[in-house]
Amino acid sequence: MSAAKEFKKFAIKGNVIELAVGVIIGGAFGKFVDWIVADLVMPLVSRVFGGLDFSNYYLALSGHTAGLSLVEAKKLGAVFAYGNFATVAINCVILAFIVFMMVKQMNRMRRENKPRCKHLLLRLKTSYCCARFATACESN
């Protein structure tokens, strides 16, 4: 089998296509979670901690004075932006929790549907065998 045919066979498999769709949806979902964290969660967290803006928390590494915005501080030299890290860490926790809940629901739905499928398959096989047996008996 040539490499092109083998690759085509691999790429057409359902798992690869499902993975590609999952990556695309995950990218879009990540942007949605970023928006939730930036515009909904972080303002609430900031309000709880006295109106602090985490995005402008940094440690100046190049010797300039603190008190500038993060953008201005970056223009003057290197900064350790731990406020952005806090935002990204909260974003990661929220995204991980949402993915966990989705997987948990999918597993629950899979467990609920599994016995029904077995019984339905057994009924279909039994009906097919009975119909086949009846047809064989009638022909004799």
mmCIF file with all atom_site columns, N, CA and C in Angstrom, residues 92-138:
data_model
loop_
_atom_site.group_PDB
_atom_site.id
_atom_site.type_symbol
_atom_site.label_atom_id
_atom_site.label_alt_id
_atom_site.label_comp_id
_atom_site.label_asym_id
_atom_site.label_entity_id
_atom_site.label_seq_id
_atom_site.pdbx_PDB_ins_code
_atom_site.Cartn_x
_atom_site.Cartn_y
_atom_site.Cartn_z
_atom_site.occupancy
_atom_site.B_iso_or_equiv
_atom_site.pdbx_formal_charge
_atom_site.auth_seq_id
_atom_site.auth_comp_id
_atom_site.auth_asym_id
_atom_site.auth_atom_id
_atom_site.pdbx_PDB_model_num
ATOM 1   N N  . CYS A 1 92  ? -7.658  28.504  33.420 1.00 0.00 ? 92  CYS A N  1
ATOM 2   C CA . CYS A 1 92  ? -7.353  27.081  33.288 1.00 0.00 ? 92  CYS A CA 1
ATOM 3   C C  . CYS A 1 92  ? -8.236  26.239  34.208 1.00 0.00 ? 92  CYS A C  1
ATOM 4   N N  . VAL A 1 93  ? -8.430  26.685  35.444 1.00 0.00 ? 93  VAL A N  1
ATOM 5   C CA . VAL A 1 93  ? -9.258  25.939  36.388 1.00 0.00 ? 93  VAL A CA 1
ATOM 6   C C  . VAL A 1 93  ? -10.699 25.873  35.900 1.00 0.00 ? 93  VAL A C  1
ATOM 7   N N  . ILE A 1 94  ? -11.217 26.991  35.404 1.00 0.00 ? 94  ILE A N  1
ATOM 8   C CA . ILE A 1 94  ? -12.596 27.008  34.901 1.00 0.00 ? 94  ILE A CA 1
ATOM 9   C C  . ILE A 1 94  ? -12.733 26.085  33.694 1.00 0.00 ? 94  ILE A C  1
ATOM 10  N N  . LEU A 1 95  ? -11.801 26.167  32.762 1.00 0.00 ? 95  LEU A N  1
ATOM 11  C CA . LEU A 1 95  ? -11.853 25.321  31.568 1.00 0.00 ? 95  LEU A CA 1
ATOM 12  C C  . LEU A 1 95  ? -11.743 23.848  31.935 1.00 0.00 ? 95  LEU A C  1
ATOM 13  N N  . ALA A 1 96  ? -10.826 23.512  32.855 1.00 0.00 ? 96  ALA A N  1
ATOM 14  C CA . ALA A 1 96  ? -10.677 22.117  33.280 1.00 0.00 ? 96  ALA A CA 1
ATOM 15  C C  . ALA A 1 96  ? -11.951 21.613  33.940 1.00 0.00 ? 96  ALA A C  1
ATOM 16  N N  . PHE A 1 97  ? -12.595 22.443  34.757 1.00 0.00 ? 97  PHE A N  1
ATOM 17  C CA . PHE A 1 97  ? -13.836 22.033  35.411 1.00 0.00 ? 97  PHE A CA 1
ATOM 18  C C  . PHE A 1 97  ? -14.946 21.808  34.390 1.00 0.00 ? 97  PHE A C  1
ATOM 19  N N  . ILE A 1 98  ? -15.056 22.678  33.406 1.00 0.00 ? 98  ILE A N  1
ATOM 20  C CA . ILE A 1 98  ? -16.100 22.531  32.382 1.00 0.00 ? 98  ILE A CA 1
ATOM 21  C C  . ILE A 1 98  ? -15.867 21.259  31.565 1.00 0.00 ? 98  ILE A C  1
ATOM 22  N N  . VAL A 1 99  ? -14.620 21.003  31.179 1.00 0.00 ? 99  VAL A N  1
ATOM 23  C CA . VAL A 1 99  ? -14.315 19.784  30.424 1.00 0.00 ? 99  VAL A CA 1
ATOM 24  C C  . VAL A 1 99  ? -14.609 18.554  31.272 1.00 0.00 ? 99  VAL A C  1
ATOM 25  N N  . PHE A 1 100 ? -14.243 18.598  32.574 1.00 0.00 ? 100 PHE A N  1
ATOM 26  C CA . PHE A 1 100 ? -14.543 17.488  33.474 1.00 0.00 ? 100 PHE A CA 1
ATOM 27  C C  . PHE A 1 100 ? -16.046 17.224  33.534 1.00 0.00 ? 100 PHE A C  1
ATOM 28  N N  . MET A 1 101 ? -16.848 18.273  33.666 1.00 0.00 ? 101 MET A N  1
ATOM 29  C CA . MET A 1 101 ? -18.300 18.093  33.740 1.00 0.00 ? 101 MET A CA 1
ATOM 30  C C  . MET A 1 101 ? -18.857 17.530  32.428 1.00 0.00 ? 101 MET A C  1
ATOM 31  N N  . MET A 1 102 ? -18.306 17.954  31.288 1.00 0.00 ? 102 MET A N  1
ATOM 32  C CA . MET A 1 102 ? -18.764 17.427  30.002 1.00 0.00 ? 102 MET A CA 1
ATOM 33  C C  . MET A 1 102 ? -18.439 15.947  29.876 1.00 0.00 ? 102 MET A C  1
ATOM 34  N N  . VAL A 1 103 ? -17.220 15.556  30.250 1.00 0.00 ? 103 VAL A N  1
ATOM 35  C CA . VAL A 1 103 ? -16.822 14.154  30.171 1.00 0.00 ? 103 VAL A CA 1
ATOM 36  C C  . VAL A 1 103 ? -17.648 13.316  31.140 1.00 0.00 ? 103 VAL A C  1
ATOM 37  N N  . LYS A 1 104 ? -17.907 13.859  32.314 1.00 0.00 ? 104 LYS A N  1
ATOM 38  C CA . LYS A 1 104 ? -18.722 13.150  33.307 1.00 0.00 ? 104 LYS A CA 1
ATOM 39  C C  . LYS A 1 104 ? -20.127 12.895  32.757 1.00 0.00 ? 104 LYS A C  1
ATOM 40  N N  . GLN A 1 105 ? -20.723 13.899  32.117 1.00 0.00 ? 105 GLN A N  1
ATOM 41  C CA . GLN A 1 105 ? -22.061 13.732  31.542 1.00 0.00 ? 105 GLN A CA 1
ATOM 42  C C  . GLN A 1 105 ? -22.052 12.733  30.386 1.00 0.00 ? 105 GLN A C  1
ATOM 43  N N  . MET A 1 106 ? -21.025 12.797  29.543 1.00 0.00 ? 106 MET A N  1
ATOM 44  C CA . MET A 1 106 ? -20.929 11.853  28.434 1.00 0.00 ? 106 MET A CA 1
ATOM 45  C C  . MET A 1 106 ? -20.807 10.419  28.953 1.00 0.00 ? 106 MET A C  1
ATOM 46  N N  . ASN A 1 107 ? -20.004 10.206  29.982 1.00 0.00 ? 107 ASN A N  1
ATOM 47  C CA . ASN A 1 107 ? -19.861 8.873   30.562 1.00 0.00 ? 107 ASN A CA 1
ATOM 48  C C  . ASN A 1 107 ? -21.172 8.395   31.175 1.00 0.00 ? 107 ASN A C  1
ATOM 49  N N  . ARG A 1 108 ? -21.899 9.299   31.832 1.00 0.00 ? 108 ARG A N  1
ATOM 50  C CA . ARG A 1 108 ? -23.185 8.931   32.420 1.00 0.00 ? 108 ARG A CA 1
ATOM 51  C C  . ARG A 1 108 ? -24.179 8.551   31.322 1.00 0.00 ? 108 ARG A C  1
ATOM 52  N N  . MET A 1 109 ? -24.212 9.323   30.250 1.00 0.00 ? 109 MET A N  1
ATOM 53  C CA . MET A 1 109 ? -25.128 9.013   29.149 1.00 0.00 ? 109 MET A CA 1
ATOM 54  C C  . MET A 1 109 ? -24.747 7.694   28.496 1.00 0.00 ? 109 MET A C  1
ATOM 55  N N  . ARG A 1 110 ? -23.451 7.424   28.383 1.00 0.00 ? 110 ARG A N  1
ATOM 56  C CA . ARG A 1 110 ? -22.991 6.180   27.785 1.00 0.00 ? 110 ARG A CA 1
ATOM 57  C C  . ARG A 1 110 ? -23.410 4.988   28.646 1.00 0.00 ? 110 ARG A C  1
ATOM 58  N N  . ARG A 1 111 ? -23.283 5.118   29.968 1.00 0.00 ? 111 ARG A N  1
ATOM 59  C CA . ARG A 1 111 ? -23.691 4.031   30.872 1.00 0.00 ? 111 ARG A CA 1
ATOM 60  C C  . ARG A 1 111 ? -25.198 3.802   30.821 1.00 0.00 ? 111 ARG A C  1
ATOM 61  N N  . GLU A 1 112 ? -25.983 4.888   30.740 1.00 0.00 ? 112 GLU A N  1
ATOM 62  C CA . GLU A 1 112 ? -27.438 4.757   30.696 1.00 0.00 ? 112 GLU A CA 1
ATOM 63  C C  . GLU A 1 112 ? -27.902 4.105   29.407 1.00 0.00 ? 112 GLU A C  1
ATOM 64  N N  . ASN A 1 113 ? -27.267 4.382   28.303 1.00 0.00 ? 113 ASN A N  1
ATOM 65  C CA . ASN A 1 113 ? -27.691 3.867   27.005 1.00 0.00 ? 113 ASN A CA 1
ATOM 66  C C  . ASN A 1 113 ? -27.199 2.457   26.732 1.00 0.00 ? 113 ASN A C  1
ATOM 67  N N  . LYS A 1 114 ? -26.162 2.032   27.399 1.00 0.00 ? 114 LYS A N  1
ATOM 68  C CA . LYS A 1 114 ? -25.563 0.740   27.090 1.00 0.00 ? 114 LYS A CA 1
ATOM 69  C C  . LYS A 1 114 ? -26.521 -0.434  27.322 1.00 0.00 ? 114 LYS A C  1
ATOM 70  N N  . PRO A 1 115 ? -27.170 -0.558  28.490 1.00 0.00 ? 115 PRO A N  1
ATOM 71  C CA . PRO A 1 115 ? -28.080 -1.697  28.674 1.00 0.00 ? 115 PRO A CA 1
ATOM 72  C C  . PRO A 1 115 ? -29.243 -1.688  27.694 1.00 0.00 ? 115 PRO A C  1
ATOM 73  N N  . ARG A 1 116 ? -29.778 -0.527  27.393 1.00 0.00 ? 116 ARG A N  1
ATOM 74  C CA . ARG A 1 116 ? -30.890 -0.457  26.447 1.00 0.00 ? 116 ARG A CA 1
ATOM 75  C C  . ARG A 1 116 ? -30.466 -0.995  25.092 1.00 0.00 ? 116 ARG A C  1
ATOM 76  N N  . CYS A 1 117 ? -29.277 -0.640  24.668 1.00 0.00 ? 117 CYS A N  1
ATOM 77  C CA . CYS A 1 117 ? -28.794 -1.101  23.370 1.00 0.00 ? 117 CYS A CA 1
ATOM 78  C C  . CYS A 1 117 ? -28.644 -2.622  23.346 1.00 0.00 ? 117 CYS A C  1
ATOM 79  N N  . LYS A 1 118 ? -28.153 -3.202  24.440 1.00 0.00 ? 118 LYS A N  1
ATOM 80  C CA . LYS A 1 118 ? -27.993 -4.649  24.481 1.00 0.00 ? 118 LYS A CA 1
ATOM 81  C C  . LYS A 1 118 ? -29.339 -5.348  24.392 1.00 0.00 ? 118 LYS A C  1
ATOM 82  N N  . HIS A 1 119 ? -30.328 -4.834  25.135 1.00 0.00 ? 119 HIS A N  1
ATOM 83  C CA . HIS A 1 119 ? -31.655 -5.463  25.105 1.00 0.00 ? 119 HIS A CA 1
ATOM 84  C C  . HIS A 1 119 ? -32.306 -5.304  23.731 1.00 0.00 ? 119 HIS A C  1
ATOM 85  N N  . LEU A 1 120 ? -32.155 -4.131  23.140 1.00 0.00 ? 120 LEU A N  1
ATOM 86  C CA . LEU A 1 120 ? -32.724 -3.906  21.823 1.00 0.00 ? 120 LEU A CA 1
ATOM 87  C C  . LEU A 1 120 ? -32.054 -4.822  20.799 1.00 0.00 ? 120 LEU A C  1
ATOM 88  N N  . LEU A 1 121 ? -30.739 -4.936  20.863 1.00 0.00 ? 121 LEU A N  1
ATOM 89  C CA . LEU A 1 121 ? -30.017 -5.809  19.943 1.00 0.00 ? 121 LEU A CA 1
ATOM 90  C C  . LEU A 1 121 ? -30.447 -7.258  20.131 1.00 0.00 ? 121 LEU A C  1
ATOM 91  N N  . LEU A 1 122 ? -30.629 -7.692  21.363 1.00 0.00 ? 122 LEU A N  1
ATOM 92  C CA . LEU A 1 122 ? -31.079 -9.056  21.638 1.00 0.00 ? 122 LEU A CA 1
ATOM 93  C C  . LEU A 1 122 ? -32.475 -9.278  21.054 1.00 0.00 ? 122 LEU A C  1
ATOM 94  N N  . ARG A 1 123 ? -33.361 -8.278  21.226 1.00 0.00 ? 123 ARG A N  1
ATOM 95  C CA . ARG A 1 123 ? -34.710 -8.398  20.678 1.00 0.00 ? 123 ARG A CA 1
ATOM 96  C C  . ARG A 1 123 ? -34.675 -8.474  19.153 1.00 0.00 ? 123 ARG A C  1
ATOM 97  N N  . LEU A 1 124 ? -33.850 -7.632  18.531 1.00 0.00 ? 124 LEU A N  1
ATOM 98  C CA . LEU A 1 124 ? -33.760 -7.654  17.076 1.00 0.00 ? 124 LEU A CA 1
ATOM 99  C C  . LEU A 1 124 ? -33.224 -8.996  16.580 1.00 0.00 ? 124 LEU A C  1
ATOM 100 N N  . LYS A 1 125 ? -32.192 -9.522  17.247 1.00 0.00 ? 125 LYS A N  1
ATOM 101 C CA . LYS A 1 125 ? -31.640 -10.816 16.842 1.00 0.00 ? 125 LYS A CA 1
ATOM 102 C C  . LYS A 1 125 ? -32.669 -11.923 17.021 1.00 0.00 ? 125 LYS A C  1
ATOM 103 N N  . THR A 1 126 ? -33.389 -11.883 18.145 1.00 0.00 ? 126 THR A N  1
ATOM 104 C CA . THR A 1 126 ? -34.400 -12.895 18.414 1.00 0.00 ? 126 THR A CA 1
ATOM 105 C C  . THR A 1 126 ? -35.513 -12.828 17.369 1.00 0.00 ? 126 THR A C  1
ATOM 106 N N  . SER A 1 127 ? -35.970 -11.604 17.064 1.00 0.00 ? 127 SER A N  1
ATOM 107 C CA . SER A 1 127 ? -37.032 -11.440 16.065 1.00 0.00 ? 127 SER A CA 1
ATOM 108 C C  . SER A 1 127 ? -36.568 -11.939 14.701 1.00 0.00 ? 127 SER A C  1
ATOM 109 N N  . TYR A 1 128 ? -35.333 -11.606 14.328 1.00 0.00 ? 128 TYR A N  1
ATOM 110 C CA . TYR A 1 128 ? -34.797 -12.031 13.052 1.00 0.00 ? 128 TYR A CA 1
ATOM 111 C C  . TYR A 1 128 ? -34.699 -13.552 12.999 1.00 0.00 ? 128 TYR A C  1
ATOM 112 N N  . CYS A 1 129 ? -34.192 -14.151 14.086 1.00 0.00 ? 129 CYS A N  1
ATOM 113 C CA . CYS A 1 129 ? -34.057 -15.614 14.115 1.00 0.00 ? 129 CYS A CA 1
ATOM 114 C C  . CYS A 1 129 ? -35.430 -16.287 14.082 1.00 0.00 ? 129 CYS A C  1
ATOM 115 N N  . CYS A 1 130 ? -36.397 -15.744 14.818 1.00 0.00 ? 130 CYS A N  1
ATOM 116 C CA . CYS A 1 130 ? -37.741 -16.329 14.821 1.00 0.00 ? 130 CYS A CA 1
ATOM 117 C C  . CYS A 1 130 ? -38.384 -16.218 13.444 1.00 0.00 ? 130 CYS A C  1
ATOM 118 N N  . ALA A 1 131 ? -38.231 -15.059 12.812 1.00 0.00 ? 131 ALA A N  1
ATOM 119 C CA . ALA A 1 131 ? -38.805 -14.870 11.481 1.00 0.00 ? 131 ALA A CA 1
ATOM 120 C C  . ALA A 1 131 ? -38.137 -15.802 10.481 1.00 0.00 ? 131 ALA A C  1
ATOM 121 N N  . ARG A 1 132 ? -36.844 -15.969 10.597 1.00 0.00 ? 132 ARG A N  1
ATOM 122 C CA . ARG A 1 132 ? -36.122 -16.847 9.703  1.00 0.00 ? 132 ARG A CA 1
ATOM 123 C C  . ARG A 1 132 ? -36.539 -18.304 9.929  1.00 0.00 ? 132 ARG A C  1
ATOM 124 N N  . PHE A 1 133 ? -36.689 -18.696 11.192 1.00 0.00 ? 133 PHE A N  1
ATOM 125 C CA . PHE A 1 133 ? -37.104 -20.050 11.528 1.00 0.00 ? 133 PHE A CA 1
ATOM 126 C C  . PHE A 1 133 ? -38.517 -20.312 11.015 1.00 0.00 ? 133 PHE A C  1
ATOM 127 N N  . ALA A 1 134 ? -39.417 -19.310 11.198 1.00 0.00 ? 134 ALA A N  1
ATOM 128 C CA . ALA A 1 134 ? -40.795 -19.476 10.733 1.00 0.00 ? 134 ALA A CA 1
ATOM 129 C C  . ALA A 1 134 ? -40.841 -19.620 9.216  1.00 0.00 ? 134 ALA A C  1
ATOM 130 N N  . THR A 1 135 ? -40.033 -18.829 8.517  1.00 0.00 ? 135 THR A N  1
ATOM 131 C CA . THR A 1 135 ? -39.992 -18.920 7.065  1.00 0.00 ? 135 THR A CA 1
ATOM 132 C C  . THR A 1 135 ? -39.469 -20.294 6.636  1.00 0.00 ? 135 THR A C  1
ATOM 133 N N  . ALA A 1 136 ? -38.470 -20.800 7.315  1.00 0.00 ? 136 ALA A N  1
ATOM 134 C CA . ALA A 1 136 ? -37.921 -22.114 6.986  1.00 0.00 ? 136 ALA A CA 1
ATOM 135 C C  . ALA A 1 136 ? -38.946 -23.209 7.246  1.00 0.00 ? 136 ALA A C  1
ATOM 136 N N  . CYS A 1 137 ? -39.737 -23.064 8.325  1.00 0.00 ? 137 CYS A N  1
ATOM 137 C CA . CYS A 1 137 ? -40.737 -24.076 8.652  1.00 0.00 ? 137 CYS A CA 1
ATOM 138 C C  . CYS A 1 137 ? -41.875 -24.053 7.634  1.00 0.00 ? 137 CYS A C  1
ATOM 139 N N  . GLU A 1 138 ? -42.264 -22.858 7.190  1.00 0.00 ? 138 GLU A N  1
ATOM 140 C CA . GLU A 1 138 ? -43.356 -22.756 6.233  1.00 0.00 ? 138 GLU A CA 1
ATOM 141 C C  . GLU A 1 138 ? -42.972 -23.321 4.878  1.00 0.00 ? 138 GLU A C  1
#
